[in-house]
mmCIF file of C-alpha atoms in Angstrom:
data_model
loop_
_atom_site.group_PDB
_atom_site.id
_atom_site.type_symbol
_atom_site.label_atom_id
_atom_site.label_comp_id
_atom_site.label_asym_id
_atom_site.label_seq_id
_atom_site.Cartn_x
_atom_site.Cartn_y
_atom_site.Cartn_z
ATOM 1 C CA MET A 1 -99.964 -70.450 -62.409
ATOM 2 C CA CYS A 2 -103.493 -69.788 -61.300
ATOM 3 C CA HIS A 3 -103.880 -66.685 -63.456
ATOM 4 C CA THR A 4 -105.604 -67.437 -66.722
ATOM 5 C CA SER A 5 -104.621 -64.083 -68.159
ATOM 6 C CA VAL A 6 -102.241 -63.924 -71.066
ATOM 7 C CA HIS A 7 -100.215 -61.250 -69.201
ATOM 8 C CA TRP A 8 -99.127 -63.510 -66.378
ATOM 9 C CA VAL A 9 -95.658 -61.935 -66.427
ATOM 10 C CA SER A 10 -97.020 -58.696 -64.951
ATOM 11 C CA ALA A 11 -98.491 -60.666 -62.009
ATOM 12 C CA LEU A 12 -95.249 -62.603 -61.366
ATOM 13 C CA PRO A 13 -93.667 -60.103 -58.873
ATOM 14 C CA ALA A 14 -96.777 -60.142 -56.677
ATOM 15 C CA VAL A 15 -96.831 -63.967 -56.709
ATOM 16 C CA LEU A 16 -93.148 -64.213 -55.780
ATOM 17 C CA LEU A 17 -93.613 -61.668 -52.994
ATOM 18 C CA GLY A 18 -96.492 -63.792 -51.688
ATOM 19 C CA LEU A 19 -94.300 -66.925 -51.693
ATOM 20 C CA ARG A 20 -91.604 -65.116 -49.698
ATOM 21 C CA THR A 21 -93.964 -63.728 -47.095
ATOM 22 C CA VAL A 22 -96.284 -66.718 -46.600
ATOM 23 C CA PHE A 23 -96.091 -68.341 -43.170
ATOM 24 C CA LYS A 24 -94.831 -71.959 -43.250
ATOM 25 C CA GLU A 25 -96.187 -74.273 -40.558
ATOM 26 C CA ASP A 26 -93.203 -76.589 -40.496
ATOM 27 C CA LEU A 27 -90.678 -73.757 -40.064
ATOM 28 C CA GLN A 28 -92.958 -71.555 -37.950
ATOM 29 C CA CYS A 29 -91.790 -68.519 -39.959
ATOM 30 C CA SER A 30 -91.737 -67.140 -43.488
ATOM 31 C CA PRO A 31 -88.825 -67.565 -45.950
ATOM 32 C CA ALA A 32 -88.180 -63.788 -45.876
ATOM 33 C CA GLU A 33 -87.954 -63.893 -42.092
ATOM 34 C CA MET A 34 -85.312 -66.617 -42.329
ATOM 35 C CA VAL A 35 -83.287 -64.596 -44.865
ATOM 36 C CA TYR A 36 -83.666 -61.007 -43.546
ATOM 37 C CA GLY A 37 -84.500 -61.675 -39.909
ATOM 38 C CA GLU A 38 -87.864 -59.901 -40.167
ATOM 39 C CA ASN A 39 -91.009 -59.957 -42.263
ATOM 40 C CA LEU A 40 -91.296 -58.011 -45.505
ATOM 41 C CA CYS A 41 -93.791 -55.187 -45.730
ATOM 42 C CA LEU A 42 -96.567 -55.969 -48.163
ATOM 43 C CA PRO A 43 -97.924 -53.207 -50.430
ATOM 44 C CA SER A 44 -101.208 -53.220 -48.569
ATOM 45 C CA GLN A 45 -99.398 -52.279 -45.353
ATOM 46 C CA PHE A 46 -98.002 -49.059 -46.861
ATOM 47 C CA PHE A 47 -101.448 -47.568 -47.388
ATOM 48 C CA VAL A 48 -103.320 -47.929 -44.137
ATOM 49 C CA GLN A 49 -106.729 -46.353 -44.313
ATOM 50 C CA GLN A 50 -107.650 -44.623 -41.116
ATOM 51 C CA GLN A 51 -111.128 -43.639 -40.274
ATOM 52 C CA PRO A 52 -111.436 -39.843 -40.083
ATOM 53 C CA GLN A 53 -111.922 -38.829 -36.494
ATOM 54 C CA ALA A 54 -114.717 -36.463 -35.707
ATOM 55 C CA ALA A 55 -113.374 -33.090 -34.627
ATOM 56 C CA ASP A 56 -113.956 -32.109 -31.043
ATOM 57 C CA ASN A 57 -116.376 -29.186 -31.154
ATOM 58 C CA GLY A 58 -115.356 -28.017 -27.691
ATOM 59 C CA PHE A 59 -111.731 -27.636 -28.728
ATOM 60 C CA ILE A 60 -112.671 -25.703 -31.875
ATOM 61 C CA LYS A 61 -114.905 -23.340 -29.902
ATOM 62 C CA LYS A 62 -112.159 -22.691 -27.354
ATOM 63 C CA LEU A 63 -109.670 -22.066 -30.139
ATOM 64 C CA LYS A 64 -111.996 -19.578 -31.863
ATOM 65 C CA THR A 65 -112.632 -17.629 -28.675
ATOM 66 C CA HIS A 66 -108.914 -17.553 -27.894
ATOM 67 C CA ILE A 67 -108.071 -16.265 -31.395
ATOM 68 C CA ARG A 68 -110.744 -13.557 -31.088
ATOM 69 C CA GLN A 69 -109.197 -12.346 -27.828
ATOM 70 C CA LEU A 70 -105.720 -11.979 -29.312
ATOM 71 C CA ARG A 71 -104.640 -8.407 -30.004
ATOM 72 C CA ALA A 72 -101.705 -7.395 -32.136
ATOM 73 C CA THR A 73 -98.747 -6.002 -30.244
ATOM 74 C CA PRO A 74 -97.716 -2.560 -31.514
ATOM 75 C CA THR A 75 -94.453 -2.851 -33.381
ATOM 76 C CA SER A 76 -91.496 -0.590 -32.780
ATOM 77 C CA ASN A 77 -90.157 1.618 -35.534
ATOM 78 C CA HIS A 78 -86.368 1.828 -35.383
ATOM 79 C CA SER A 79 -85.813 3.687 -38.639
ATOM 80 C CA ALA A 80 -87.388 7.052 -37.814
ATOM 81 C CA LYS A 81 -85.341 9.174 -35.445
ATOM 82 C CA PRO A 82 -87.156 12.006 -33.705
ATOM 83 C CA THR A 83 -85.758 15.422 -34.529
ATOM 84 C CA PHE A 84 -84.517 17.403 -31.558
ATOM 85 C CA VAL A 85 -85.802 20.992 -31.555
ATOM 86 C CA TYR A 86 -84.553 23.595 -29.103
ATOM 87 C CA ARG A 87 -87.185 25.290 -26.955
ATOM 88 C CA ASP A 88 -85.583 28.700 -27.379
ATOM 89 C CA LEU A 89 -86.019 28.642 -31.163
ATOM 90 C CA SER A 90 -89.521 30.047 -30.827
ATOM 91 C CA VAL A 91 -88.309 33.212 -29.076
ATOM 92 C CA CYS A 92 -84.678 33.716 -30.100
ATOM 93 C CA SER A 93 -83.660 36.626 -32.306
ATOM 94 C CA HIS A 94 -80.524 35.052 -33.798
ATOM 95 C CA VAL A 95 -79.711 31.464 -34.775
ATOM 96 C CA PHE A 96 -76.768 29.349 -35.839
ATOM 97 C CA LEU A 97 -77.130 27.398 -39.096
ATOM 98 C CA ARG A 98 -75.828 23.820 -39.365
ATOM 99 C CA VAL A 99 -73.704 23.063 -42.425
ATOM 100 C CA ASP A 100 -75.050 19.874 -44.022
ATOM 101 C CA ALA A 101 -72.299 19.568 -46.610
ATOM 102 C CA VAL A 102 -69.415 17.141 -46.252
ATOM 103 C CA GLN A 103 -66.577 18.997 -44.576
ATOM 104 C CA PRO A 104 -63.008 18.208 -43.645
ATOM 105 C CA SER A 105 -62.241 17.257 -40.081
ATOM 106 C CA LEU A 106 -62.058 19.920 -37.376
ATOM 107 C CA SER A 107 -64.261 22.323 -39.315
ATOM 108 C CA GLN A 108 -67.100 24.255 -37.705
ATOM 109 C CA PRO A 109 -70.444 22.434 -37.873
ATOM 110 C CA TYR A 110 -72.437 25.673 -37.489
ATOM 111 C CA THR A 111 -72.184 29.091 -39.123
ATOM 112 C CA GLY A 112 -73.637 32.345 -37.945
ATOM 113 C CA PRO A 113 -75.216 33.880 -35.933
ATOM 114 C CA TYR A 114 -77.928 35.018 -38.348
ATOM 115 C CA LYS A 115 -80.878 37.271 -37.610
ATOM 116 C CA VAL A 116 -84.339 35.656 -37.693
ATOM 117 C CA LEU A 117 -86.750 37.585 -39.918
ATOM 118 C CA SER A 118 -89.816 35.329 -39.622
ATOM 119 C CA ARG A 119 -90.647 31.842 -38.430
ATOM 120 C CA THR A 120 -93.247 29.107 -38.925
ATOM 121 C CA ASN A 121 -93.628 25.678 -37.353
ATOM 122 C CA LYS A 122 -91.250 24.057 -39.843
ATOM 123 C CA ASN A 123 -89.254 26.847 -41.520
ATOM 124 C CA PHE A 124 -87.370 29.973 -40.551
ATOM 125 C CA ILE A 125 -86.440 32.901 -42.777
ATOM 126 C CA ILE A 126 -83.031 34.227 -41.772
ATOM 127 C CA LEU A 127 -80.807 37.004 -43.034
ATOM 128 C CA LYS A 128 -77.646 35.360 -44.384
ATOM 129 C CA ASP A 129 -75.125 37.495 -46.302
ATOM 130 C CA ASN A 130 -77.767 40.248 -46.673
ATOM 131 C CA LYS A 131 -80.137 37.769 -48.368
ATOM 132 C CA LYS A 132 -83.331 36.164 -47.112
ATOM 133 C CA VAL A 133 -82.837 32.410 -46.827
ATOM 134 C CA THR A 134 -85.540 29.870 -45.909
ATOM 135 C CA VAL A 135 -84.175 27.134 -43.663
ATOM 136 C CA THR A 136 -85.814 24.110 -42.024
ATOM 137 C CA ILE A 137 -86.038 24.110 -38.252
ATOM 138 C CA ASP A 138 -83.902 20.990 -37.754
ATOM 139 C CA ARG A 139 -80.794 22.790 -39.075
ATOM 140 C CA LEU A 140 -81.048 25.638 -36.564
ATOM 141 C CA LYS A 141 -79.655 26.208 -33.113
ATOM 142 C CA PRO A 142 -80.529 29.249 -30.983
ATOM 143 C CA ALA A 143 -77.767 31.814 -30.520
ATOM 144 C CA HIS A 144 -77.534 33.241 -27.008
ATOM 145 C CA LEU A 145 -75.797 36.568 -27.539
ATOM 146 C CA LEU A 146 -75.050 39.502 -25.283
ATOM 147 C CA LEU A 147 -76.927 42.710 -25.982
ATOM 148 C CA ASP A 148 -73.736 44.479 -27.129
ATOM 149 C CA ASN A 149 -73.035 41.714 -29.654
ATOM 150 C CA ILE A 150 -76.578 41.901 -31.029
ATOM 151 C CA ASN A 151 -76.399 45.660 -31.503
ATOM 152 C CA SER A 152 -73.004 45.515 -33.182
ATOM 153 C CA SER A 153 -74.037 42.658 -35.479
ATOM 154 C CA GLU A 154 -77.252 44.466 -36.417
ATOM 155 C CA CYS A 155 -75.280 47.596 -37.211
ATOM 156 C CA LYS A 156 -72.967 45.606 -39.447
ATOM 157 C CA LEU A 157 -75.773 43.764 -41.227
ATOM 158 C CA ASP A 158 -78.484 46.416 -41.471
ATOM 159 C CA SER A 159 -76.544 49.584 -42.229
ATOM 160 C CA PRO A 160 -74.928 49.427 -45.637
ATOM 161 C CA GLY A 161 -73.115 52.695 -44.865
ATOM 162 C CA VAL A 162 -70.917 54.633 -47.188
ATOM 163 C CA ASP A 163 -68.287 52.633 -48.951
ATOM 164 C CA THR A 164 -65.008 53.955 -47.727
ATOM 165 C CA PRO A 165 -61.993 53.056 -49.753
ATOM 166 C CA SER A 166 -60.143 50.454 -47.783
ATOM 167 C CA PRO A 167 -56.556 49.637 -48.529
ATOM 168 C CA THR A 168 -56.201 46.528 -50.616
ATOM 169 C CA PRO A 169 -54.498 43.504 -49.094
ATOM 170 C CA SER A 170 -51.668 43.809 -51.570
ATOM 171 C CA ALA A 171 -50.988 47.349 -50.331
ATOM 172 C CA LYS A 172 -50.840 46.101 -46.742
ATOM 173 C CA VAL A 173 -48.460 43.345 -47.689
ATOM 174 C CA SER A 174 -46.232 45.699 -49.602
ATOM 175 C CA GLU A 175 -45.953 48.004 -46.558
ATOM 176 C CA LYS A 176 -44.691 45.188 -44.354
ATOM 177 C CA SER A 177 -41.346 43.584 -44.787
ATOM 178 C CA PRO A 178 -41.571 40.246 -46.577
ATOM 179 C CA ILE A 179 -41.437 37.125 -44.462
ATOM 180 C CA LEU A 180 -38.562 34.829 -45.384
ATOM 181 C CA THR A 181 -37.808 31.228 -44.538
ATOM 182 C CA ARG A 182 -34.462 30.013 -43.175
ATOM 183 C CA THR A 183 -33.283 29.304 -46.686
ATOM 184 C CA GLY A 184 -34.194 32.804 -47.829
ATOM 185 C CA ARG A 185 -37.379 32.050 -49.763
ATOM 186 C CA ARG A 186 -40.277 34.469 -49.560
ATOM 187 C CA VAL A 187 -43.502 33.141 -47.971
ATOM 188 C CA HIS A 188 -46.743 33.853 -49.879
ATOM 189 C CA PHE A 189 -49.820 33.603 -47.642
ATOM 190 C CA PRO A 190 -53.359 33.230 -49.039
ATOM 191 C CA VAL A 191 -55.306 36.473 -49.262
ATOM 192 C CA LYS A 192 -57.797 35.468 -46.569
ATOM 193 C CA TYR A 193 -54.992 34.922 -44.020
ATOM 194 C CA ARG A 194 -52.913 38.035 -44.751
ATOM 195 C CA ASP A 195 -54.723 40.085 -42.101
ATOM 196 C CA PHE A 196 -53.679 37.647 -39.375
ATOM 197 C CA VAL A 197 -49.991 37.497 -40.290
ATOM 198 C CA SER A 198 -47.912 39.976 -38.328
#
């Protein structure tokens, strides 16, 4: 061994690799090429030092000018839906009010008509059940009523009138003959539907 160091064992792998990759004149190839069919890669070949190339100033200038000319494209906003507002809301005298609560199927989406007391750009004050109620504009729909309907509804809402004793629903039911089923059972209708039952 040509190494005079005491730690010659640590240099042994590099020496053996050199013996395998050395070119032999008589064979015209290396021992590794005879075994593997190709030369082995030496550690110095893994780390090839390349000279840093000087950057092309013309390319950098063109790139900078191109980046300066770029403008951001306006993005689209898909989450905000525009609120539809009727044109007639600014002049109508009565409105329908949308019910925002969860309702069963086939129920009316709007209630009313209600008289408009005052209005702003965003809110309306309407007369609902003889009470002033502030409602946002997106829940309203203009009510196109005939003049006779407006006068009759105003008379009902505005004039409290004298309370006349009206017959109670139970008295009306007792006057009529009871409705029976085929088996002879008596039918009990809810109070709110008793006026419609003949």
